[in-house]
Amino acid sequence: MYRFLMSRQWVILTLIALLLIPTMIRLGIWQMHRYDERTARNQLVTDALAAEPAPVEKLTAPGHTVTSTERYRTVTAKGRFDTKDEVVVRRRTNSDDEVGYHVLTPFVLDDGKVLLVNRGWIPSDGPSQTAFPKVPAPPSGEVTVEGRLMPDETTAASGIKNLQGLPDRQIMLINSEQQARRLDATVLGGYISQTAPEPKGDTPELLGDPGKEDAALNYAYAIQWWLFSAAVPVGWVVLARREARERAQKAADRSGTTESEPATV
């Protein structure tokens, strides 16, 4: 009754099913790895945001690479803003996906070292993309700033090309080594996204809290792939039994028709 399984059509169907099962299992395992990775990163963000603020020089130093456990840690610094060496970072978006600039202002600490401070987002509503935009001034004199510590931006990590030949005082990436050369100063590794004090008139627009990755979606995809892998053999058996019944019914019908025909004299 199941001789049809040796037909070319069914052999191909069986081979495809045997290939799909391990492939779907592997895809489910990959999604679980992604779930674990995203869950771990989310936990790092949660821990960093919950940690007590620390003086910036306790977490970074000139030439230091900000680690994943240091990223988003709240730090404080005391000094003054140096607006004459301020630059803007091109092609940055705000929470409404509007394109503008980030304002990057050197912050000179009491010991003379420089901390790069991303003061937030401003719109690119100037007369042209080559002109330096109008930037609201930061507090003058000595001030204490607070912000989230961030690693240096690189093309490899961000996908942003570090374009050359940009208009004066415009950059593509926030990178402490590049800024140290430009300023001819001792610059702390990484930079901070300012959270306090809040700017007058709400501009520059402070950057929002870091978002968390949707790890639960990867978990759901993993379960989905494994259910698909379990459904393949079940579906194969259902199709095989259905075809066997149909073939048996056709054989029975042919047999019944032959028996009912009158004998020819």
PDB file of N, CA and C in Angstrom, residues 6 27 35 50 65 68 74 81 122 134 138 174 189 197 223-224 229 232 252 254:
ATOM      1  N   MET A   6       8.309   5.110  -2.789  1.00  0.00           N
ATOM      2  CA  MET A   6       9.542   4.942  -3.552  1.00  0.00           C
ATOM      3  C   MET A   6       9.506   5.686  -4.880  1.00  0.00           C
ATOM      4  N   LEU A  27      18.059  26.932  13.312  1.00  0.00           N
ATOM      5  CA  LEU A  27      17.579  28.316  13.344  1.00  0.00           C
ATOM      6  C   LEU A  27      17.001  28.655  14.715  1.00  0.00           C
ATOM      7  N   TYR A  35      18.674  35.588  21.799  1.00  0.00           N
ATOM      8  CA  TYR A  35      17.888  35.929  22.990  1.00  0.00           C
ATOM      9  C   TYR A  35      18.805  36.101  24.201  1.00  0.00           C
ATOM     10  N   ALA A  50      21.196  51.906  36.943  1.00  0.00           N
ATOM     11  CA  ALA A  50      20.858  51.838  38.365  1.00  0.00           C
ATOM     12  C   ALA A  50      22.034  52.168  39.275  1.00  0.00           C
ATOM     13  N   THR A  65      39.581  52.827  26.779  1.00  0.00           N
ATOM     14  CA  THR A  65      38.460  52.340  25.973  1.00  0.00           C
ATOM     15  C   THR A  65      37.306  51.985  26.902  1.00  0.00           C
ATOM     16  N   SER A  68      31.892  47.560  27.991  1.00  0.00           N
ATOM     17  CA  SER A  68      30.445  47.358  27.965  1.00  0.00           C
ATOM     18  C   SER A  68      29.827  47.521  29.346  1.00  0.00           C
ATOM     19  N   THR A  74      26.360  56.544  34.905  1.00  0.00           N
ATOM     20  CA  THR A  74      26.220  57.969  35.161  1.00  0.00           C
ATOM     21  C   THR A  74      27.472  58.482  35.847  1.00  0.00           C
ATOM     22  N   PHE A  81      32.759  74.758  30.313  1.00  0.00           N
ATOM     23  CA  PHE A  81      32.596  74.476  28.899  1.00  0.00           C
ATOM     24  C   PHE A  81      33.501  75.392  28.072  1.00  0.00           C
ATOM     25  N   ILE A 122      20.172  69.393  18.040  1.00  0.00           N
ATOM     26  CA  ILE A 122      19.573  70.623  17.517  1.00  0.00           C
ATOM     27  C   ILE A 122      19.159  70.365  16.067  1.00  0.00           C
ATOM     28  N   LYS A 134      23.292  77.610  14.452  1.00  0.00           N
ATOM     29  CA  LYS A 134      23.177  78.393  15.676  1.00  0.00           C
ATOM     30  C   LYS A 134      23.024  77.442  16.850  1.00  0.00           C
ATOM     31  N   PRO A 138      26.052  76.932  26.506  1.00  0.00           N
ATOM     32  CA  PRO A 138      25.956  76.185  27.759  1.00  0.00           C
ATOM     33  C   PRO A 138      26.110  77.127  28.942  1.00  0.00           C
ATOM     34  N   ILE A 174      32.051  60.852  17.035  1.00  0.00           N
ATOM     35  CA  ILE A 174      32.565  61.356  18.311  1.00  0.00           C
ATOM     36  C   ILE A 174      33.662  60.400  18.764  1.00  0.00           C
ATOM     37  N   GLY A 189      39.110  59.229  27.560  1.00  0.00           N
ATOM     38  CA  GLY A 189      38.550  58.281  26.600  1.00  0.00           C
ATOM     39  C   GLY A 189      37.030  58.261  26.640  1.00  0.00           C
ATOM     40  N   PRO A 197      23.197  69.720  33.930  1.00  0.00           N
ATOM     41  CA  PRO A 197      21.913  70.415  34.131  1.00  0.00           C
ATOM     42  C   PRO A 197      21.112  70.484  32.834  1.00  0.00           C
ATOM     43  N   ILE A 223      10.988  29.360  19.532  1.00  0.00           N
ATOM     44  CA  ILE A 223       9.883  28.404  19.735  1.00  0.00           C
ATOM     45  C   ILE A 223       9.166  28.136  18.422  1.00  0.00           C
ATOM     46  N   GLN A 224       9.001  29.175  17.631  1.00  0.00           N
ATOM     47  CA  GLN A 224       8.314  29.034  16.342  1.00  0.00           C
ATOM     48  C   GLN A 224       9.066  28.083  15.416  1.00  0.00           C
ATOM     49  N   SER A 229       9.755  22.621  12.989  1.00  0.00           N
ATOM     50  CA  SER A 229      10.532  21.399  12.785  1.00  0.00           C
ATOM     51  C   SER A 229       9.743  20.174  13.225  1.00  0.00           C
ATOM     52  N   VAL A 232       6.976  19.260  10.540  1.00  0.00           N
ATOM     53  CA  VAL A 232       7.388  18.651   9.269  1.00  0.00           C
ATOM     54  C   VAL A 232       7.142  17.147   9.251  1.00  0.00           C
ATOM     55  N   ALA A 252     -10.048  -0.019  -4.678  1.00  0.00           N
ATOM     56  CA  ALA A 252     -11.314  -0.678  -4.327  1.00  0.00           C
ATOM     57  C   ALA A 252     -12.394  -0.350  -5.342  1.00  0.00           C
ATOM     58  N   ARG A 254     -11.947   0.441  -8.506  1.00  0.00           N
ATOM     59  CA  ARG A 254     -11.685  -0.294  -9.748  1.00  0.00           C
ATOM     60  C   ARG A 254     -12.088  -1.764  -9.601  1.00  0.00           C
TER      61      ARG A 254
END
